[in-house]
Amino acid sequence: MQKQIKSALISVYYKDKLDLVVQQLAKLGVKIYSTGGTQTFIEDLGVAVTAVEDLTSYPSILGGRVKTLHPKVFGGILGRRDNSSDVAEMEKFEIPEIDLVIVDLYPFEETVKGGGSEADIIEKIDIGGISLIRAAAKNFKDTIIVASRNDYEGLLELLQTKNGVSDIEDRKQFAAKAFMTSSHYDTLIFNYFNEGFGFEVFKKSELSGKVLRYGENPHQRGVFYGNLDEIFDILNGKELSYNNLVDVDASINLVAEFKEPTVAIIKHTNSCGLASRDTIVEAYKAAFACDTTSAFGGVIAVNRTIDLATANEMNSLFFEVLIAPGYDDDALAVLKSKKNRILIKQKKAIATTKIFKNLLNGVLEQDADNKAEVAADFKTVTTKAPTAAEIADLEFAIVAVKHLKSNGIALVKNKQLIGSNCGQTSRVDALQNAIRKAAEFGFDLQGAVMASDAFFPFSDCVEISNTAGITAISQPGGSIKDQDSIDAANKNGQAMVFTGTRHFKH
């Protein structure tokens, strides 16, 4: 059923581009109701407007907290035009029909993000606006609701191309967007209040969504919910895929843990190259040397600006994505020589505090693993203590293994991941595979250190590591047979530290 817009109620916080809508409504002869700052804005445009207070014969009260909450307003929005009883009551109480409602809610989310005081945040909880949205959206058969300034453009198109005439699909689509806006708003408010109480409910809301080329595999649909533009500038290349995004997340989380110039090369969320050096070009060379085979087609993250020397080193490798905090102009020109190569400038750090995973008929939530043990956390359990160089490598190895899928083993020497293995059902297999990989790429394990994401249930890994030349070990400890591993390390003359923290990753 088609409906002509003859009257409109406008009450918004942000006025951006509202002038175009108001002027078009005036051109169509639409009667406009408004209040407060919006009314003043419309009057300043030279457009006739009726104050809501004149409609209701009731003033705005309580410092503006109560303005539109009145039967003459909500009756005009909720009245069913095809219901004779509603029509009769509207005539009896002199309630005018309201065909269009335009609302833009108080900026609650922006006030929270901006670090506003509790008083400021509470005042930004919109009451009248959210009520208008729900009322108009409920009665979409008769009323159009525009619940966000982001939808002004769509409304303006309807006013200009259809002369203010809407059909049921137009109104229902606006209603769906309105309920999206109101549900998001309510979720933000609940989560703000729930910070102090911790009710065990799952409420998350993202208004931005981008359809990807496909999901993990071509037969799977994929969508990313979130606003990547807040954190990234895409400087070159094709669109990020599902698998790209997963590896980008893994790589920037890993490299963010290091203060020295560091490069991480990721394949399927696990590092195949990781190194810290005095310069970013040397860090790249060392990271690439870790596994020159697996680096092909990988995702690279660095924690320093890419200079020309680094770009020239990288340019010969086929890789999918590079993420850096910045690029020198000449370096960027070199890297852009491959048109499909995705180059990302990371504009700000990401502070992940919670991890979510859907499974069975629900969602798992846990705190992010934001802990990495350093020397002060180490408990030396062997007769021999690690040297200063070994301690530095153990700190590096703990970060490396923390970001590998369990069971994981990291072998490190001079702040370079010279051997690793992950995702194994046996920790012995993980260690043996890590040793094999180190040998395959020409690394000498004599004097290297080993980090394990979990404790050793037996002494076998200690014995295998000793045979390979590893001189220092870190593990969480906690096995009922810890002493067997300690005794083996003492027999071998190895240093072992317990960290007290397990880093399973699944």
Short mmCIF file of C-alpha atoms in Angstrom, two decimals:
data_model
loop_
_atom_site.label_atom_id
_atom_site.label_comp_id
_atom_site.label_asym_id
_atom_site.label_seq_id
_atom_site.Cartn_x
_atom_site.Cartn_y
_atom_site.Cartn_z
CA MET A 1 0.00 0.00 0.00
CA GLN A 2 1.35 3.41 -0.95
CA LYS A 3 1.39 6.30 1.50
CA GLN A 4 1.97 9.98 0.89
CA ILE A 5 4.05 11.78 3.51
CA LYS A 6 1.97 14.73 4.68
CA SER A 7 3.43 15.30 8.14
CA ALA A 8 6.77 14.71 9.85
CA LEU A 9 8.22 14.82 13.35
CA ILE A 10 11.92 15.64 13.48
CA SER A 11 14.03 15.38 16.65
CA VAL A 12 17.74 14.79 16.12
CA TYR A 13 21.06 15.28 17.92
CA TYR A 14 23.33 15.65 14.90
CA LYS A 15 22.10 18.03 12.17
CA ASP A 16 24.59 17.05 9.43
CA LYS A 17 22.83 17.00 6.01
CA LEU A 18 19.45 17.42 7.70
CA ASP A 19 19.01 20.70 5.81
CA LEU A 20 18.64 18.87 2.48
CA VAL A 21 15.89 16.67 3.92
CA VAL A 22 14.03 19.56 5.55
CA GLN A 23 14.13 21.66 2.39
CA GLN A 24 12.78 18.77 0.32
CA LEU A 25 9.99 18.17 2.83
CA ALA A 26 9.08 21.85 2.65
CA LYS A 27 9.06 21.67 -1.15
CA LEU A 28 6.53 18.80 -0.93
CA GLY A 29 4.33 20.78 1.47
CA VAL A 30 4.89 18.44 4.42
CA LYS A 31 3.84 19.79 7.83
CA ILE A 32 6.79 19.60 10.20
CA TYR A 33 6.74 19.22 14.00
CA SER A 34 9.88 19.63 16.07
CA THR A 35 11.28 20.79 19.39
CA GLY A 36 14.41 22.20 21.02
CA GLY A 37 17.58 22.61 18.98
CA THR A 38 16.12 20.83 15.97
CA GLN A 39 13.22 23.27 15.85
CA THR A 40 15.65 26.20 15.93
CA PHE A 41 17.72 24.61 13.15
CA ILE A 42 14.65 24.24 10.93
CA GLU A 43 13.49 27.80 11.63
CA ASP A 44 16.95 29.09 10.71
CA LEU A 45 16.49 27.43 7.31
CA GLY A 46 13.41 29.58 6.82
CA VAL A 47 11.08 26.56 6.87
CA ALA A 48 7.78 26.60 8.74
CA VAL A 49 7.72 24.33 11.77
CA THR A 50 5.21 23.66 14.55
CA ALA A 51 6.60 23.26 18.04
CA VAL A 52 5.77 19.97 19.73
CA GLU A 53 4.83 22.01 22.80
CA ASP A 54 2.09 23.72 20.74
CA LEU A 55 0.80 20.32 19.62
CA THR A 56 0.71 18.87 23.13
CA SER A 57 -0.10 22.08 25.02
CA TYR A 58 2.59 20.95 27.42
CA PRO A 59 6.07 22.43 27.84
CA SER A 60 9.40 20.64 27.67
CA ILE A 61 10.19 19.75 31.31
CA LEU A 62 12.93 18.37 33.56
CA GLY A 63 15.72 20.10 31.69
CA GLY A 64 14.57 18.69 28.36
CA ARG A 65 14.33 15.11 29.58
CA VAL A 66 10.61 15.05 28.73
CA LYS A 67 9.61 16.65 25.44
CA THR A 68 7.93 14.24 23.03
CA LEU A 69 6.58 11.69 25.52
CA HIS A 70 2.90 12.60 25.11
CA PRO A 71 -0.26 10.85 23.78
CA LYS A 72 -0.71 13.44 21.04
CA VAL A 73 2.74 12.57 19.70
CA PHE A 74 2.65 8.80 20.13
CA GLY A 75 -1.01 8.57 19.18
CA GLY A 76 -0.19 10.28 15.89
CA ILE A 77 2.60 7.78 15.25
CA LEU A 78 0.92 4.58 16.46
CA GLY A 79 -2.61 5.24 15.24
CA ARG A 80 -3.65 2.62 12.69
CA ARG A 81 -5.14 4.38 9.69
CA ASP A 82 -7.22 1.36 8.67
CA ASN A 83 -8.64 0.81 12.16
CA SER A 84 -11.91 2.68 12.61
CA SER A 85 -11.62 2.70 16.41
CA ASP A 86 -8.13 4.25 16.25
CA VAL A 87 -9.27 6.82 13.72
CA ALA A 88 -12.29 7.77 15.86
CA GLU A 89 -10.14 8.21 18.97
CA MET A 90 -7.63 10.32 17.08
CA GLU A 91 -10.43 12.58 15.89
CA LYS A 92 -11.95 12.76 19.38
CA PHE A 93 -8.68 13.80 21.03
CA GLU A 94 -7.52 15.94 18.10
CA ILE A 95 -4.45 13.82 17.44
CA PRO A 96 -2.86 14.54 14.03
CA GLU A 97 -1.45 11.74 11.93
CA ILE A 98 2.36 11.68 11.80
CA ASP A 99 3.59 9.96 8.64
CA LEU A 100 7.35 10.37 9.03
CA VAL A 101 9.58 10.34 12.11
CA ILE A 102 13.23 11.38 11.87
CA VAL A 103 15.36 10.70 14.94
CA ASP A 104 19.08 10.70 15.65
CA LEU A 105 19.85 9.43 19.14
CA TYR A 106 22.01 11.07 21.79
CA PRO A 107 25.66 10.00 21.27
CA PHE A 108 25.92 7.48 24.10
CA GLU A 109 28.63 5.37 22.41
CA GLU A 110 30.78 8.39 21.54
CA THR A 111 30.50 9.73 25.10
CA VAL A 112 31.66 6.41 26.59
CA LYS A 113 34.56 6.11 24.12
CA GLY A 114 35.52 9.71 24.82
CA GLY A 115 35.95 8.98 28.52
CA GLY A 116 32.98 11.05 29.68
CA SER A 117 32.01 11.18 33.34
CA GLU A 118 29.27 8.90 34.60
CA ALA A 119 26.91 11.88 34.80
CA ASP A 120 27.62 12.83 31.18
CA ILE A 121 27.18 9.24 30.01
CA ILE A 122 23.85 8.82 31.81
CA GLU A 123 22.53 12.05 30.31
CA LYS A 124 23.35 10.66 26.86
CA ILE A 125 20.90 7.77 27.31
CA ASP A 126 18.12 8.79 24.95
CA ILE A 127 14.59 8.15 26.19
CA GLY A 128 12.24 10.06 23.92
CA GLY A 129 14.20 9.24 20.78
CA ILE A 130 14.34 5.50 21.38
CA SER A 131 10.61 5.50 22.17
CA LEU A 132 9.82 7.35 18.94
CA ILE A 133 11.91 4.83 16.98
CA ARG A 134 10.12 1.82 18.42
CA ALA A 135 6.67 3.35 17.98
CA ALA A 136 7.19 4.38 14.37
CA ALA A 137 8.91 1.11 13.43
CA LYS A 138 6.11 -0.92 15.01
CA ASN A 139 3.55 0.97 12.92
CA PHE A 140 5.53 0.67 9.69
CA LYS A 141 2.30 0.01 7.76
CA ASP A 142 1.49 3.69 8.15
CA THR A 143 4.66 5.48 9.26
CA ILE A 144 8.22 5.84 7.97
CA ILE A 145 10.96 5.86 10.60
CA VAL A 146 14.44 7.24 9.89
CA ALA A 147 16.46 6.34 12.98
CA SER A 148 19.96 7.50 12.04
CA ARG A 149 21.66 10.28 10.13
CA ASN A 150 23.23 7.50 8.07
CA ASP A 151 19.79 6.97 6.50
CA TYR A 152 19.13 10.60 5.49
CA GLU A 153 20.44 9.86 2.01
CA GLY A 154 17.96 7.01 1.50
CA LEU A 155 15.08 9.17 2.69
CA LEU A 156 16.16 12.06 0.47
CA GLU A 157 16.17 9.74 -2.55
CA LEU A 158 12.61 8.63 -1.74
CA LEU A 159 11.47 12.24 -1.36
CA GLN A 160 13.08 13.32 -4.62
CA THR A 161 12.38 10.34 -6.88
CA LYS A 162 8.98 9.30 -5.52
CA ASN A 163 7.72 12.72 -4.37
CA GLY A 164 7.32 11.54 -0.82
CA VAL A 165 5.23 8.48 -1.67
CA SER A 166 6.35 5.23 -0.01
CA ASP A 167 5.25 1.64 -0.45
CA ILE A 168 5.10 -1.04 2.22
CA GLU A 169 8.57 -2.39 1.34
CA ASP A 170 10.10 1.06 1.74
CA ARG A 171 8.57 1.45 5.18
CA LYS A 172 9.40 -2.06 6.31
CA GLN A 173 13.04 -1.64 5.27
CA PHE A 174 13.32 1.62 7.22
CA ALA A 175 11.70 -0.17 10.19
CA ALA A 176 14.25 -2.98 10.04
CA LYS A 177 17.08 -0.44 10.05
CA ALA A 178 15.42 1.35 12.96
CA PHE A 179 15.25 -1.79 15.10
CA MET A 180 18.90 -2.45 14.20
CA THR A 181 19.74 1.02 15.54
CA SER A 182 17.68 0.66 18.71
CA SER A 183 18.95 -2.85 19.53
CA HIS A 184 22.56 -1.73 19.06
CA TYR A 185 21.97 1.29 21.28
CA ASP A 186 20.39 -0.81 24.04
CA THR A 187 23.22 -3.35 23.85
CA LEU A 188 25.81 -0.62 24.37
CA ILE A 189 23.92 0.73 27.37
CA PHE A 190 23.54 -2.71 28.94
CA ASN A 191 27.23 -3.54 28.47
CA TYR A 192 28.19 -0.23 30.07
CA PHE A 193 26.09 -0.95 33.16
CA ASN A 194 27.12 -4.61 33.24
CA GLU A 195 30.79 -3.74 33.67
CA GLY A 196 30.21 -3.49 37.40
CA PHE A 197 28.00 -6.54 37.81
CA GLY A 198 29.06 -9.19 35.32
CA PHE A 199 25.69 -10.74 34.48
CA GLU A 200 26.54 -13.86 32.50
CA VAL A 201 24.79 -12.96 29.25
CA PHE A 202 26.20 -12.61 25.75
CA LYS A 203 25.39 -9.28 24.11
CA LYS A 204 27.56 -7.95 21.31
CA SER A 205 26.62 -5.66 18.47
CA GLU A 206 28.43 -4.50 15.33
CA LEU A 207 26.73 -2.18 12.86
CA SER A 208 29.35 -2.53 10.12
CA GLY A 209 29.51 -5.65 8.00
CA LYS A 210 31.45 -6.48 4.83
CA VAL A 211 30.72 -9.49 2.63
CA LEU A 212 33.98 -11.25 1.75
CA ARG A 213 34.79 -13.06 -1.48
CA TYR A 214 34.13 -16.29 0.41
CA GLY A 215 34.79 -17.89 3.78
CA GLU A 216 37.58 -20.26 4.73
CA ASN A 217 36.90 -22.15 1.49
CA PRO A 218 35.25 -21.04 -1.76
CA HIS A 219 32.02 -22.93 -1.05
CA GLN A 220 31.55 -21.08 2.27
CA ARG A 221 30.03 -17.60 2.60
CA GLY A 222 32.05 -15.14 4.67
CA VAL A 223 31.28 -11.78 6.31
CA PHE A 224 33.45 -9.57 8.51
CA TYR A 225 31.56 -7.59 11.15
CA GLY A 226 33.47 -4.53 12.28
CA ASN A 227 35.05 -1.38 10.88
CA LEU A 228 38.55 -2.08 9.58
CA ASP A 229 38.90 1.55 8.51
CA GLU A 230 39.28 2.48 12.18
CA ILE A 231 42.57 0.60 12.43
CA PHE A 232 43.86 0.11 8.88
CA ASP A 233 44.60 2.04 5.71
CA ILE A 234 44.73 -0.35 2.74
CA LEU A 235 47.42 1.12 0.49
CA ASN A 236 47.56 -1.50 -2.26
CA GLY A 237 46.20 -4.81 -3.46
CA LYS A 238 43.04 -6.83 -3.66
CA GLU A 239 40.40 -7.09 -0.97
CA LEU A 240 41.25 -8.98 2.21
CA SER A 241 39.88 -12.51 2.29
CA TYR A 242 38.60 -14.48 5.26
CA ASN A 243 41.91 -16.34 5.58
CA ASN A 244 43.87 -13.09 5.15
CA LEU A 245 41.97 -11.52 8.04
CA VAL A 246 42.60 -14.51 10.30
CA ASP A 247 46.33 -14.39 9.58
CA VAL A 248 46.49 -10.59 9.83
CA ASP A 249 44.97 -10.84 13.30
CA ALA A 250 47.48 -13.51 14.34
CA SER A 251 50.46 -11.61 12.95
CA ILE A 252 49.75 -8.20 14.48
CA ASN A 253 48.96 -9.73 17.86
CA LEU A 254 52.29 -11.55 17.79
CA VAL A 255 54.50 -8.69 16.65
CA ALA A 256 52.85 -6.27 19.07
CA GLU A 257 54.45 -8.18 21.96
CA PHE A 258 57.96 -7.05 21.02
CA LYS A 259 59.67 -3.71 21.68
CA GLU A 260 62.74 -4.26 19.49
CA PRO A 261 62.46 -4.13 15.68
CA THR A 262 60.66 -7.41 14.96
CA VAL A 263 59.24 -9.25 11.95
CA ALA A 264 56.70 -12.08 12.08
CA ILE A 265 55.81 -14.25 9.08
CA ILE A 266 52.55 -16.17 9.49
CA LYS A 267 51.00 -19.14 7.70
CA HIS A 268 47.62 -20.46 8.83
CA THR A 269 47.83 -18.38 12.07
CA ASN A 270 51.18 -19.90 13.12
CA SER A 271 54.58 -18.25 12.82
CA CYS A 272 57.00 -19.76 10.33
CA GLY A 273 59.39 -16.86 10.81
CA LEU A 274 60.04 -14.60 13.78
CA ALA A 275 63.07 -12.52 14.69
CA SER A 276 64.15 -9.35 16.51
CA ARG A 277 67.19 -7.34 15.47
CA ASP A 278 68.63 -3.82 15.72
CA THR A 279 67.06 -2.82 12.38
CA ILE A 280 63.91 -3.91 10.62
CA VAL A 281 65.77 -5.07 7.50
CA GLU A 282 67.97 -7.38 9.57
CA ALA A 283 64.93 -8.61 11.47
CA TYR A 284 63.25 -9.46 8.13
CA LYS A 285 66.29 -11.35 6.86
CA ALA A 286 66.43 -13.38 10.07
CA ALA A 287 62.69 -14.06 10.10
CA PHE A 288 62.70 -15.17 6.47
CA ALA A 289 65.68 -17.48 7.12
CA CYS A 290 63.68 -19.38 9.77
CA ASP A 291 61.70 -21.20 7.08
CA THR A 292 62.24 -19.97 3.53
CA THR A 293 59.77 -22.51 2.17
CA SER A 294 56.75 -21.75 4.34
CA ALA A 295 57.24 -17.98 3.99
CA PHE A 296 55.94 -18.26 0.41
CA GLY A 297 52.37 -16.92 0.33
CA GLY A 298 52.49 -15.81 3.96
CA VAL A 299 51.37 -12.76 5.88
CA ILE A 300 54.08 -10.47 7.27
CA ALA A 301 53.76 -8.05 10.18
CA VAL A 302 56.43 -5.64 11.40
CA ASN A 303 56.54 -3.15 14.26
CA ARG A 304 58.62 -0.47 12.53
CA THR A 305 58.28 1.71 9.43
CA ILE A 306 59.27 -0.10 6.23
CA ASP A 307 62.31 1.57 4.64
CA LEU A 308 63.72 1.10 1.15
CA ALA A 309 66.29 -1.50 2.19
CA THR A 310 63.59 -3.67 3.79
CA ALA A 311 61.25 -3.23 0.83
CA ASN A 312 63.97 -4.36 -1.59
CA GLU A 313 64.63 -7.47 0.51
CA MET A 314 60.92 -8.31 0.73
CA ASN A 315 60.09 -7.62 -2.89
CA SER A 316 61.51 -10.85 -4.26
CA LEU A 317 59.20 -12.94 -2.05
CA PHE A 318 55.61 -13.72 -2.97
CA PHE A 319 53.54 -12.88 0.08
CA GLU A 320 49.85 -12.09 0.46
CA VAL A 321 49.80 -9.26 3.02
CA LEU A 322 52.22 -6.88 4.74
CA ILE A 323 51.19 -4.90 7.82
CA ALA A 324 53.35 -2.08 9.15
CA PRO A 325 52.90 1.12 11.17
CA GLY A 326 54.25 3.10 8.22
CA TYR A 327 56.08 3.04 4.88
CA ASP A 328 58.69 5.36 3.45
CA ASP A 329 57.58 6.69 0.06
CA ASP A 330 60.35 4.98 -1.90
CA ALA A 331 59.70 1.70 -0.07
CA LEU A 332 56.01 1.90 -0.88
CA ALA A 333 56.77 2.44 -4.56
CA VAL A 334 58.85 -0.74 -4.63
CA LEU A 335 56.26 -2.85 -2.82
CA LYS A 336 53.41 -1.61 -5.03
CA SER A 337 55.11 -3.18 -8.04
CA LYS A 338 52.92 -6.24 -7.38
CA LYS A 339 49.36 -5.03 -7.95
CA ASN A 340 47.65 -7.77 -5.92
CA ARG A 341 50.00 -7.54 -2.95
CA ILE A 342 48.01 -6.20 0.01
CA LEU A 343 49.84 -3.42 1.86
CA ILE A 344 48.31 -2.25 5.12
CA LYS A 345 49.21 0.67 7.33
CA GLN A 346 48.15 -0.06 10.90
CA LYS A 347 46.93 3.21 12.38
CA LYS A 348 46.54 2.14 15.98
CA ALA A 349 47.10 -0.80 18.29
CA ILE A 350 44.32 -3.25 19.03
CA ALA A 351 43.61 -3.94 22.68
CA THR A 352 41.96 -7.37 22.75
CA THR A 353 40.53 -8.20 26.17
CA LYS A 354 38.04 -10.98 25.36
CA ILE A 355 38.01 -13.97 23.03
CA PHE A 356 34.79 -15.49 21.68
CA LYS A 357 34.18 -18.80 19.96
CA ASN A 358 30.87 -20.25 18.83
CA LEU A 359 30.41 -23.96 19.42
CA LEU A 360 27.63 -26.46 20.10
CA ASN A 361 24.51 -24.40 20.75
CA GLY A 362 26.23 -21.40 22.31
CA VAL A 363 29.26 -19.16 22.57
CA LEU A 364 32.42 -19.48 24.67
CA GLU A 365 33.97 -16.36 26.16
CA GLN A 366 37.33 -16.06 27.85
CA ASP A 367 39.85 -13.39 28.75
CA ALA A 368 42.49 -12.84 26.10
CA ASP A 369 45.87 -14.38 26.90
CA ASN A 370 47.68 -11.10 27.36
CA LYS A 371 50.36 -12.45 29.67
CA ALA A 372 53.92 -13.30 28.68
CA GLU A 373 56.38 -14.22 31.40
CA VAL A 374 59.67 -12.40 31.79
CA ALA A 375 62.78 -13.03 33.87
CA ALA A 376 61.15 -11.75 37.06
CA ASP A 377 58.52 -14.51 36.71
CA PHE A 378 61.04 -17.31 36.23
CA LYS A 379 61.67 -19.86 38.96
CA THR A 380 64.94 -21.66 38.35
CA VAL A 381 64.39 -25.30 39.36
CA THR A 382 67.72 -26.78 38.27
CA THR A 383 71.19 -26.56 39.74
CA LYS A 384 72.34 -24.56 36.74
CA ALA A 385 70.70 -21.17 36.17
CA PRO A 386 70.23 -19.74 32.68
CA THR A 387 72.72 -17.15 31.48
CA ALA A 388 71.68 -13.58 30.64
CA ALA A 389 71.64 -14.45 26.92
CA GLU A 390 69.57 -17.57 27.57
CA ILE A 391 67.10 -15.57 29.66
CA ALA A 392 66.62 -13.10 26.80
CA ASP A 393 66.03 -15.98 24.39
CA LEU A 394 63.65 -17.71 26.82
CA GLU A 395 61.57 -14.53 27.06
CA PHE A 396 61.45 -14.44 23.25
CA ALA A 397 60.61 -18.15 23.03
CA ILE A 398 57.75 -17.87 25.51
CA VAL A 399 56.06 -15.22 23.34
CA ALA A 400 56.69 -17.32 20.24
CA VAL A 401 55.20 -20.52 21.68
CA LYS A 402 52.25 -18.69 23.21
CA HIS A 403 51.12 -17.81 19.68
CA LEU A 404 51.48 -21.37 18.31
CA LYS A 405 48.64 -23.88 18.28
CA SER A 406 48.97 -26.51 21.00
CA ASN A 407 50.85 -28.70 21.47
CA GLY A 408 53.55 -26.20 20.64
CA ILE A 409 57.34 -26.05 20.92
CA ALA A 410 59.56 -23.06 20.09
CA LEU A 411 63.33 -23.29 19.66
CA VAL A 412 65.12 -19.94 19.80
CA LYS A 413 68.68 -18.72 19.45
CA ASN A 414 69.77 -15.09 19.41
CA LYS A 415 66.13 -13.91 19.31
CA GLN A 416 65.36 -15.92 16.19
CA LEU A 417 62.80 -18.71 15.93
CA ILE A 418 65.09 -21.37 14.46
CA GLY A 419 62.71 -24.29 14.98
CA SER A 420 59.07 -24.73 15.88
CA ASN A 421 56.14 -27.07 15.59
CA CYS A 422 52.54 -26.83 16.62
CA GLY A 423 49.13 -28.47 16.60
CA GLN A 424 50.49 -31.87 17.54
CA THR A 425 48.70 -34.43 19.70
CA SER A 426 52.07 -35.36 21.22
CA ARG A 427 54.55 -32.89 22.70
CA VAL A 428 57.34 -35.30 21.76
CA ASP A 429 56.24 -35.11 18.11
CA ALA A 430 56.16 -31.31 18.31
CA LEU A 431 59.73 -31.22 19.63
CA GLN A 432 61.09 -33.75 17.15
CA ASN A 433 59.47 -31.92 14.25
CA ALA A 434 60.89 -28.60 15.51
CA ILE A 435 64.38 -30.11 15.67
CA ARG A 436 63.99 -31.55 12.17
CA LYS A 437 62.87 -28.15 10.80
CA ALA A 438 65.87 -26.43 12.38
CA ALA A 439 68.24 -28.90 10.76
CA GLU A 440 66.44 -28.63 7.41
CA PHE A 441 67.19 -24.89 7.26
CA GLY A 442 70.77 -25.21 8.46
CA PHE A 443 70.49 -24.03 12.07
CA ASP A 444 72.84 -25.22 14.80
CA LEU A 445 70.83 -25.91 17.96
CA GLN A 446 73.89 -25.96 20.19
CA GLY A 447 73.21 -23.26 22.81
CA ALA A 448 69.59 -22.76 21.76
CA VAL A 449 66.70 -22.56 24.21
CA MET A 450 63.32 -24.30 24.20
CA ALA A 451 59.90 -23.11 25.36
CA SER A 452 56.88 -25.37 25.80
CA ASP A 453 53.31 -24.05 26.03
CA ALA A 454 52.49 -26.64 28.74
CA PHE A 455 54.29 -28.87 31.22
CA PHE A 456 56.24 -32.02 30.41
CA PRO A 457 54.40 -35.08 31.77
CA PHE A 458 57.58 -37.10 31.35
CA SER A 459 61.30 -36.43 31.02
CA ASP A 460 61.46 -37.54 27.37
CA CYS A 461 61.37 -34.01 25.91
CA VAL A 462 64.20 -32.93 28.19
CA GLU A 463 66.34 -35.86 27.02
CA ILE A 464 65.56 -35.21 23.34
CA SER A 465 66.35 -31.51 23.69
CA ASN A 466 69.69 -32.25 25.31
CA THR A 467 70.69 -34.57 22.50
CA ALA A 468 69.91 -31.75 20.05
CA GLY A 469 72.16 -29.31 21.93
CA ILE A 470 69.54 -27.21 23.74
CA THR A 471 70.94 -25.72 26.93
CA ALA A 472 68.00 -23.95 28.58
CA ILE A 473 64.31 -24.78 28.90
CA SER A 474 61.16 -22.97 30.02
CA GLN A 475 57.91 -24.68 30.87
CA PRO A 476 54.97 -23.88 33.16
CA GLY A 477 55.56 -26.76 35.56
CA GLY A 478 52.68 -28.42 37.36
CA SER A 479 53.06 -32.08 36.40
CA ILE A 480 53.04 -34.69 39.14
CA LYS A 481 56.28 -35.86 37.53
CA ASP A 482 58.00 -32.46 37.39
CA GLN A 483 60.91 -33.85 39.41
CA ASP A 484 61.70 -36.38 36.67
CA SER A 485 62.22 -33.52 34.19
CA ILE A 486 64.25 -31.54 36.72
CA ASP A 487 66.45 -34.53 37.46
CA ALA A 488 67.01 -35.13 33.73
CA ALA A 489 67.99 -31.49 33.17
CA ASN A 490 70.40 -31.59 36.13
CA LYS A 491 71.96 -34.79 34.80
CA ASN A 492 72.40 -33.14 31.40
CA GLY A 493 73.72 -29.86 32.77
CA GLN A 494 70.76 -27.94 31.34
CA ALA A 495 69.06 -24.92 32.93
CA MET A 496 65.31 -25.11 33.44
CA VAL A 497 62.86 -22.48 34.63
CA PHE A 498 59.21 -22.82 35.60
CA THR A 499 56.94 -19.92 34.66
CA GLY A 500 53.78 -21.04 36.45
CA THR A 501 51.63 -20.10 33.45
CA ARG A 502 50.31 -22.41 30.75
CA HIS A 503 49.65 -21.05 27.23
CA PHE A 504 47.36 -23.53 25.52
CA LYS A 505 45.97 -22.26 22.23
CA HIS A 506 43.32 -24.14 20.31
#
